[in-house]
Structure formats: structure tokens, C-alpha cells
GROMACS .gro file of C-alpha atoms in nm:
model
  320
    1MET     CA    1   2.677   2.836  -4.550
    2SER     CA    2   2.914   2.578  -4.402
    3ILE     CA    3   3.083   2.611  -4.064
    4ASP     CA    4   3.417   2.663  -4.240
    5SER     CA    5   3.283   2.990  -4.383
    6TYR     CA    6   3.293   3.150  -4.037
    7GLU     CA    7   3.553   3.233  -3.773
    8MET     CA    8   3.541   3.139  -3.406
    9PRO     CA    9   3.533   3.442  -3.173
   10LEU     CA   10   3.869   3.469  -2.999
   11LEU     CA   11   3.723   3.454  -2.649
   12ALA     CA   12   3.544   3.123  -2.707
   13LEU     CA   13   3.861   2.953  -2.584
   14THR     CA   14   4.166   3.070  -2.392
   15THR     CA   15   4.529   3.088  -2.504
   16GLU     CA   16   4.645   3.037  -2.146
   17PRO     CA   17   4.833   2.705  -2.155
   18LYS     CA   18   4.750   2.431  -1.912
   19CYS     CA   19   5.003   2.151  -1.932
   20CYS     CA   20   4.846   1.906  -1.683
   21GLU     CA   21   4.559   1.863  -1.438
   22ASP     CA   22   4.746   2.012  -1.140
   23PRO     CA   23   5.022   2.240  -1.273
   24TYR     CA   24   5.289   2.385  -1.045
   25ILE     CA   25   5.468   2.646  -1.252
   26GLU     CA   26   5.791   2.831  -1.169
   27ASP     CA   27   5.976   3.049  -1.420
   28GLY     CA   28   5.776   2.914  -1.714
   29TYR     CA   29   5.838   2.551  -1.621
   30CYS     CA   30   5.586   2.305  -1.474
   31GLN     CA   31   5.738   2.106  -1.191
   32GLU     CA   32   5.444   1.863  -1.193
   33CYS     CA   33   5.470   1.730  -1.551
   34ASP     CA   34   5.817   1.850  -1.659
   35THR     CA   35   5.682   2.081  -1.931
   36ASP     CA   36   5.861   2.392  -2.056
   37LEU     CA   37   5.572   2.628  -2.121
   38ASP     CA   38   5.789   2.840  -2.351
   39MET     CA   39   5.796   2.545  -2.591
   40LEU     CA   40   5.416   2.535  -2.623
   41ASN     CA   41   5.263   2.678  -2.939
   42PRO     CA   42   5.137   3.032  -2.861
   43ASN     CA   43   4.859   2.983  -3.118
   44ASP     CA   44   4.714   2.681  -2.939
   45LYS     CA   45   4.370   2.706  -2.783
   46TYR     CA   46   4.259   2.564  -2.448
   47LEU     CA   47   3.933   2.513  -2.263
   48TRP     CA   48   3.840   2.775  -2.009
   49ASN     CA   49   3.857   2.679  -1.642
   50TYR     CA   50   3.528   2.550  -1.501
   51SER     CA   51   3.497   2.854  -1.271
   52TYR     CA   52   3.519   3.101  -1.561
   53LYS     CA   53   3.186   3.287  -1.596
   54PRO     CA   54   3.206   3.557  -1.866
   55PHE     CA   55   2.831   3.609  -1.918
   56GLY     CA   56   2.602   3.810  -1.697
   57GLY     CA   57   2.497   4.155  -1.809
   58MET     CA   58   2.386   4.101  -2.170
   59PHE     CA   59   2.162   3.863  -2.366
   60VAL     CA   60   2.106   3.785  -2.734
   61ASP     CA   61   1.774   3.859  -2.904
   62TYR     CA   62   1.660   3.858  -3.266
   63VAL     CA   63   1.509   4.189  -3.373
   64ASN     CA   64   1.435   4.317  -3.725
   65ASP     CA   65   1.599   4.012  -3.884
   66GLU     CA   66   1.928   4.043  -3.700
   67PHE     CA   67   2.086   3.920  -3.377
   68VAL     CA   68   2.138   4.194  -3.118
   69TRP     CA   69   2.296   4.208  -2.772
   70LEU     CA   70   2.083   4.385  -2.512
   71PRO     CA   71   2.120   4.459  -2.138
   72ILE     CA   72   1.952   4.205  -1.912
   73ASP     CA   73   1.833   4.479  -1.677
   74THR     CA   74   1.596   4.604  -1.951
   75LEU     CA   75   1.396   4.279  -1.944
   76THR     CA   76   1.040   4.260  -1.814
   77THR     CA   77   0.826   3.960  -1.721
   78ASP     CA   78   0.706   3.948  -2.082
   79THR     CA   79   1.029   3.785  -2.204
   80MET     CA   80   1.228   3.488  -2.077
   81ILE     CA   81   1.597   3.434  -2.146
   82TYR     CA   82   1.779   3.102  -2.131
   83GLY     CA   83   2.137   2.990  -2.088
   84LEU     CA   84   2.248   2.644  -2.205
   85GLU     CA   85   2.528   2.426  -2.066
   86LEU     CA   86   2.581   2.124  -2.291
   87GLU     CA   87   2.815   1.850  -2.166
   88VAL     CA   88   2.981   1.606  -2.409
   89GLU     CA   89   3.250   1.339  -2.429
   90TYR     CA   90   3.487   1.273  -2.719
   91ARG     CA   91   3.393   0.970  -2.929
   92ASP     CA   92   3.743   0.860  -3.021
   93ASN     CA   93   4.018   1.116  -3.073
   94HIS     CA   94   4.062   1.402  -2.830
   95SER     CA   95   4.106   1.693  -3.069
   96MET     CA   96   4.073   2.065  -2.999
   97ALA     CA   97   3.985   2.101  -3.369
   98TYR     CA   98   3.651   1.934  -3.293
   99VAL     CA   99   3.582   2.185  -3.014
  100ILE     CA  100   3.680   2.478  -3.237
  101ASN     CA  101   3.455   2.357  -3.519
  102THR     CA  102   3.158   2.320  -3.284
  103LEU     CA  103   3.216   2.654  -3.114
  104THR     CA  104   3.250   2.824  -3.452
  105GLY     CA  105   2.914   2.684  -3.561
  106ILE     CA  106   2.724   2.762  -3.240
  107ASN     CA  107   2.857   3.118  -3.232
  108ALA     CA  108   2.779   3.170  -3.601
  109ALA     CA  109   2.424   3.041  -3.549
  110PHE     CA  110   2.363   3.330  -3.307
  111GLY     CA  111   2.530   3.593  -3.522
  112SER     CA  112   2.889   3.586  -3.390
  113THR     CA  113   3.073   3.504  -3.712
  114LYS     CA  114   3.412   3.678  -3.680
  115GLN     CA  115   3.713   3.656  -3.449
  116ASP     CA  116   3.631   3.998  -3.304
  117SER     CA  117   3.256   3.927  -3.267
  118PRO     CA  118   3.103   3.921  -2.918
  119CYS     CA  119   3.144   3.565  -2.794
  120PHE     CA  120   2.813   3.381  -2.758
  121CYS     CA  121   2.941   3.035  -2.663
  122ILE     CA  122   3.260   2.920  -2.488
  123GLY     CA  123   3.422   2.584  -2.423
  124LYS     CA  124   3.493   2.493  -2.059
  125GLU     CA  125   3.651   2.215  -1.861
  126ASP     CA  126   3.422   1.992  -1.655
  127GLY     CA  127   3.525   1.733  -1.400
  128THR     CA  128   3.274   1.471  -1.517
  129VAL     CA  129   3.295   1.510  -1.898
  130ASP     CA  130   3.548   1.619  -2.160
  131VAL     CA  131   3.392   1.947  -2.274
  132GLU     CA  132   3.112   2.175  -2.164
  133PHE     CA  133   2.970   2.421  -2.418
  134VAL     CA  134   2.826   2.721  -2.233
  135THR     CA  135   2.619   2.994  -2.397
  136ALA     CA  136   2.533   3.352  -2.318
  137PRO     CA  137   2.166   3.415  -2.226
  138PHE     CA  138   1.931   3.420  -2.525
  139THR     CA  139   1.563   3.456  -2.604
  140TYR     CA  140   1.353   3.179  -2.754
  141ARG     CA  141   1.306   3.406  -3.056
  142ALA     CA  142   1.684   3.409  -3.105
  143TYR     CA  143   1.697   3.031  -3.064
  144VAL     CA  144   1.441   2.979  -3.341
  145ALA     CA  145   1.630   3.217  -3.571
  146ALA     CA  146   1.955   3.030  -3.498
  147LEU     CA  147   1.812   2.684  -3.571
  148PRO     CA  148   1.915   2.641  -3.937
  149MET     CA  149   2.286   2.690  -3.861
  150LEU     CA  150   2.258   2.529  -3.519
  151GLU     CA  151   2.113   2.210  -3.667
  152THR     CA  152   2.404   2.186  -3.912
  153THR     CA  153   2.651   2.235  -3.626
  154LEU     CA  154   2.493   1.977  -3.396
  155GLU     CA  155   2.472   1.717  -3.670
  156GLN     CA  156   2.843   1.770  -3.740
  157ALA     CA  157   2.923   1.756  -3.367
  158GLN     CA  158   2.764   1.410  -3.345
  159GLU     CA  159   3.062   1.278  -3.541
  160TYR     CA  160   3.303   1.417  -3.279
  161PHE     CA  161   3.122   1.376  -2.947
  162ARG     CA  162   2.889   1.156  -2.745
  163ALA     CA  163   2.615   1.328  -2.548
  164TYR     CA  164   2.307   1.111  -2.488
  165TYR     CA  165   2.520   0.798  -2.458
  166ALA     CA  166   2.801   0.961  -2.263
  167ASN     CA  167   2.877   0.811  -1.923
  168SER     CA  168   2.760   1.119  -1.734
  169ALA     CA  169   2.645   1.421  -1.934
  170GLY     CA  170   2.362   1.667  -1.889
  171ALA     CA  171   2.213   1.962  -2.071
  172HIS     CA  172   2.151   2.223  -1.803
  173VAL     CA  173   1.931   2.522  -1.885
  174HIS     CA  174   1.916   2.840  -1.677
  175VAL     CA  175   1.609   3.064  -1.678
  176ASN     CA  176   1.614   3.424  -1.560
  177LYS     CA  177   1.441   3.459  -1.222
  178ASN     CA  178   1.360   3.826  -1.281
  179SER     CA  179   1.150   3.726  -1.584
  180LEU     CA  180   0.920   3.528  -1.354
  181SER     CA  181   0.643   3.708  -1.171
  182LEU     CA  182   0.557   3.568  -0.829
  183THR     CA  183   0.254   3.390  -0.973
  184THR     CA  184   0.447   3.245  -1.266
  185ALA     CA  185   0.733   3.135  -1.038
  186TYR     CA  186   0.487   2.958  -0.808
  187ALA     CA  187   0.320   2.776  -1.099
  188TRP     CA  188   0.659   2.688  -1.252
  189ILE     CA  189   0.805   2.531  -0.939
  190GLN     CA  190   0.485   2.363  -0.825
  191PHE     CA  191   0.437   2.209  -1.170
  192HIS     CA  192   0.780   2.046  -1.146
  193TYR     CA  193   0.720   1.904  -0.801
  194ASP     CA  194   0.370   1.780  -0.885
  195ASN     CA  195   0.486   1.593  -1.197
  196PRO     CA  196   0.818   1.413  -1.142
  197GLY     CA  197   0.720   1.140  -1.388
  198LEU     CA  198   0.661   1.392  -1.667
  199ILE     CA  199   0.985   1.571  -1.586
  200ALA     CA  200   1.178   1.244  -1.602
  201ASP     CA  201   1.019   1.164  -1.941
  202ILE     CA  202   1.095   1.510  -2.079
  203ALA     CA  203   1.448   1.483  -1.943
  204GLN     CA  204   1.481   1.134  -2.100
  205ARG     CA  205   1.587   0.994  -1.764
  206SER     CA  206   1.478   0.689  -1.571
  207ILE     CA  207   1.296   0.694  -1.238
  208GLY     CA  208   1.410   0.457  -0.966
  209THR     CA  209   1.616   0.419  -0.653
  210ASP     CA  210   1.930   0.361  -0.859
  211ALA     CA  211   1.895   0.671  -1.076
  212GLU     CA  212   2.171   0.925  -1.031
  213TRP     CA  213   2.062   1.243  -1.203
  214CYS     CA  214   1.860   1.453  -0.959
  215TYR     CA  215   1.578   1.461  -0.709
  216LEU     CA  216   1.248   1.644  -0.713
  217GLN     CA  217   1.097   1.558  -0.376
  218LYS     CA  218   1.201   1.414  -0.042
  219PRO     CA  219   1.393   1.087  -0.090
  220ASP     CA  220   1.140   0.885   0.113
  221ILE     CA  221   0.877   0.932  -0.159
  222PRO     CA  222   0.929   0.632  -0.391
  223VAL     CA  223   0.854   0.803  -0.724
  224ALA     CA  224   1.099   1.077  -0.637
  225GLN     CA  225   1.390   0.861  -0.533
  226ILE     CA  226   1.565   0.985  -0.845
  227ALA     CA  227   1.849   1.131  -0.650
  228LYS     CA  228   2.192   1.244  -0.749
  229GLN     CA  229   2.309   1.199  -0.394
  230LYS     CA  230   2.589   1.451  -0.370
  231TYR     CA  231   2.534   1.525  -0.003
  232GLY     CA  232   2.612   1.879   0.103
  233PHE     CA  233   2.541   2.018  -0.246
  234PRO     CA  234   2.179   2.138  -0.246
  235ASN     CA  235   2.216   2.276  -0.601
  236ARG     CA  236   2.241   1.919  -0.733
  237GLY     CA  237   1.865   1.880  -0.736
  238ALA     CA  238   1.649   1.886  -1.049
  239LEU     CA  239   1.602   2.260  -0.995
  240ALA     CA  240   1.889   2.464  -0.857
  241ASP     CA  241   1.822   2.811  -0.719
  242THR     CA  242   2.116   3.036  -0.809
  243HIS     CA  243   2.161   3.409  -0.750
  244ALA     CA  244   1.998   3.520  -1.075
  245THR     CA  245   1.857   3.204  -1.231
  246ILE     CA  246   1.675   2.878  -1.179
  247GLU     CA  247   1.895   2.606  -1.324
  248HIS     CA  248   1.714   2.308  -1.477
  249ARG     CA  249   1.962   2.027  -1.426
  250TYR     CA  250   1.746   1.735  -1.528
  251PHE     CA  251   1.782   1.720  -1.909
  252ARG     CA  252   1.997   1.440  -2.043
  253SER     CA  253   2.262   1.571  -2.281
  254ASN     CA  254   2.179   1.540  -2.649
  255LEU     CA  255   2.324   1.652  -2.981
  256ARG     CA  256   2.012   1.572  -3.182
  257PRO     CA  257   1.858   1.907  -3.284
  258ALA     CA  258   1.502   1.778  -3.239
  259ARG     CA  259   1.573   1.674  -2.879
  260ILE     CA  260   1.736   2.002  -2.782
  261SER     CA  261   1.447   2.187  -2.946
  262LYS     CA  262   1.201   1.969  -2.753
  263ASN     CA  263   1.366   2.081  -2.428
  264MET     CA  264   1.366   2.448  -2.526
  265GLU     CA  265   1.003   2.423  -2.636
  266PHE     CA  266   0.915   2.267  -2.301
  267LEU     CA  267   1.061   2.559  -2.107
  268GLU     CA  268   0.921   2.825  -2.339
  269SER     CA  269   0.576   2.666  -2.339
  270MET     CA  270   0.571   2.662  -1.959
  271PHE     CA  271   0.670   3.028  -1.951
  272THR     CA  272   0.416   3.144  -2.208
  273TYR     CA  273   0.134   2.945  -2.047
  274PHE     CA  274   0.204   3.004  -1.677
  275ASN     CA  275   0.261   3.373  -1.750
  276THR     CA  276  -0.106   3.407  -1.846
  277LEU     CA  277  -0.238   3.264  -1.518
  278THR     CA  278  -0.365   3.450  -1.216
  279TYR     CA  279  -0.360   3.317  -0.862
  280GLN     CA  280  -0.736   3.275  -0.888
  281ASP     CA  281  -0.692   3.057  -1.199
  282MET     CA  282  -0.469   2.824  -1.003
  283ALA     CA  283  -0.650   2.823  -0.666
  284ARG     CA  284  -1.001   2.796  -0.808
  285ASP     CA  285  -0.954   2.607  -1.135
  286GLY     CA  286  -0.620   2.426  -1.098
  287ALA     CA  287  -0.502   2.592  -1.417
  288HIS     CA  288  -0.139   2.509  -1.337
  289LYS     CA  289  -0.211   2.136  -1.329
  290LEU     CA  290  -0.082   1.893  -1.589
  291TYR     CA  291  -0.410   1.851  -1.780
  292ALA     CA  292  -0.435   2.226  -1.838
  293TYR     CA  293  -0.073   2.257  -1.950
  294LEU     CA  294  -0.111   1.966  -2.193
  295ALA     CA  295  -0.420   2.134  -2.339
  296HIS     CA  296  -0.208   2.444  -2.399
  297VAL     CA  297   0.062   2.243  -2.578
  298SER     CA  298  -0.203   2.073  -2.792
  299LEU     CA  299  -0.352   2.409  -2.886
  300MET     CA  300  -0.008   2.548  -2.969
  301ARG     CA  301   0.125   2.232  -3.138
  302HIS     CA  302   0.249   2.421  -3.443
  303GLN     CA  303   0.459   2.647  -3.221
  304TYR     CA  304   0.603   2.354  -3.023
  305PRO     CA  305   0.617   2.071  -3.281
  306ASN     CA  306   0.900   1.870  -3.126
  307LEU     CA  307   0.749   1.885  -2.779
  308TYR     CA  308   0.401   1.799  -2.905
  309ASP     CA  309   0.523   1.498  -3.106
  310TYR     CA  310   0.724   1.374  -2.808
  311LEU     CA  311   0.430   1.403  -2.566
  312VAL     CA  312   0.204   1.221  -2.814
  313ARG     CA  313   0.457   0.942  -2.850
  314LYS     CA  314   0.487   0.913  -2.470
  315GLY     CA  315   0.109   0.895  -2.430
  316TYR     CA  316   0.053   1.226  -2.250
  317ILE     CA  317  -0.146   1.372  -2.540
  318SER     CA  318  -0.391   1.186  -2.762
  319CYS     CA  319  -0.370   1.277  -3.130
  320VAL     CA  320  -0.712   1.128  -3.203
   0.00000   0.00000   0.00000
């Protein structure tokens, strides 16, 4: 079905008017931009404020051929959940209709097809880009089930927005810390810090002293001088440790379905592989090292086709 067959959940955007960047409102009138708020269309939609965080207690899974919302506190270390923040810029015209169309499609892909449906994805303001699409937590199983509609939505969104070629846009993915055992968490973080070149390739970023996206190690290590030098903001690194999640900030934004799937496959493949390891596997055999992980991806190539093809093309895996 087409995107137009569905309705955007009401809470994907706000109806609270914002007339300018720094409004000063008294009695329904903005003193900053001389706007009478009573004259604004009450049916208009607006992006949520950057600080708005509606998701937290529930996640989306796909069970018995349907999308379901479940409490996060029921999760075990057998299942990972992800949250996506996708930053974009308008191509030409700045139109809220483009945002509504994209939000309608993303929500519908994960089962939220009506105005009164639980909202899966919202549109937010961001100081560095025009729009940030932010999702509720979801399982990889739900992501795979959502792909047919999601691919249609992303291909349509490419006509409205720039992502990969935007001036400054990332695709940040949160993973649930409580889904990581101590052993898995150790392997996960160590793998990132041992392989900054791989991470930069997966992220589709450049490595060098002039790169601005993140850092993985101390800045005096040449290969890791890939620093987004926002001093005083430790969460600007490649991995940001938040209260409940580890935020992967290194992916370059992208609206190509295959590239987003490559990123999701990368995270899911790390989780499924590292979750099988014991401390002895790592200490004795180095099972968390790059060669072992690449062997896992090769073995599971049919489960992670976009990731496998990308790693072959980059020379990490030989297809011979």
C-alpha cells in the first residue's frame, strides 16, 4: 500500500505553534517577530522541541505476524532493542508536508497506521539540521518486518531531503545497556576501540585530523584523530554513555534503505555474536577480535546481506 493509505499518529508532531527561533509571547502575541498567534492555523503541525523525549518505557516487537508494544523492563540479555535518530536537511522547499509524509510512512512501517495509534516516530527540531526523525525503541525482528514499507518511505523521502550529502547530519543509534551482559558489554566496547578504521568505514566517514564527526581514542593517537571537538561535551564521542543506552553517534546519515540496513545489521551482528562469548573465549582465544567477528558475518551472510556485501566491497572479507 502507498503512504497515502495511512494516517500519521497525532503525537508525531505538535500543534503548539512556534512563530520564530526565540519567541517572547505575551497575551497571544509574539513580541520578537510581531506575530499574532491567534491568527495561526490551529490545524498546522510543528516539530517537537529538541528536548522532548516521549519514549522510554515501551518498545516495539514483531510477534505472531503483528507489531506489539511491550514493556522494556521485561527484556532479558537475549534481546537487544534499538532507537534511531535520523537527521536530514531539506533539498529545496521547506515544507511540513514532506515531514508529515515521511512520518506517516515510518510509523505505518512499524504498525502505527491511524491518528490514534501509538506513535512510533516523531519529528524534532535540531540545531545543526532541519529535521530529526526519532523512533521508539524496537527489536531487529520488528525492523526486518517493517522493511517493505520502510524502503518505500525512505525512497520517497530522498526526493524531499538530503541526508548523506547534508552539511552535517548523522544517524545515531541507541542500544539498550540492560540487554548487554558484562561480558558482551566488554566485547562491544573493546571491539570499537580496537578497530577505529573499521568503524569509520562502516560509518562511511573519513579518518584524519580534519574530520569532525567523533573520536574513538585519545586525540594524540594519529588514526583516532577523528574528533568532533566539542570540548566540555563528553557525549560527543563515537560512543556516548547515557543513563539507559549506549548511543552510537558515528553513522553518517543516509536515506538509502540498503545503507540503513547495513548499519542495523552491523549492530545486530555484533550483539548476536558477542552475546555467545565467554570471558575465557576472549582472554584465551581473542574471540572478540576483528578476524573472529568477520568470520561470524561470513557465516551468517544470508542474515546480514547488506553488511556482508559492504565488507566484501571494502576488502575486509574475501568472497573467493
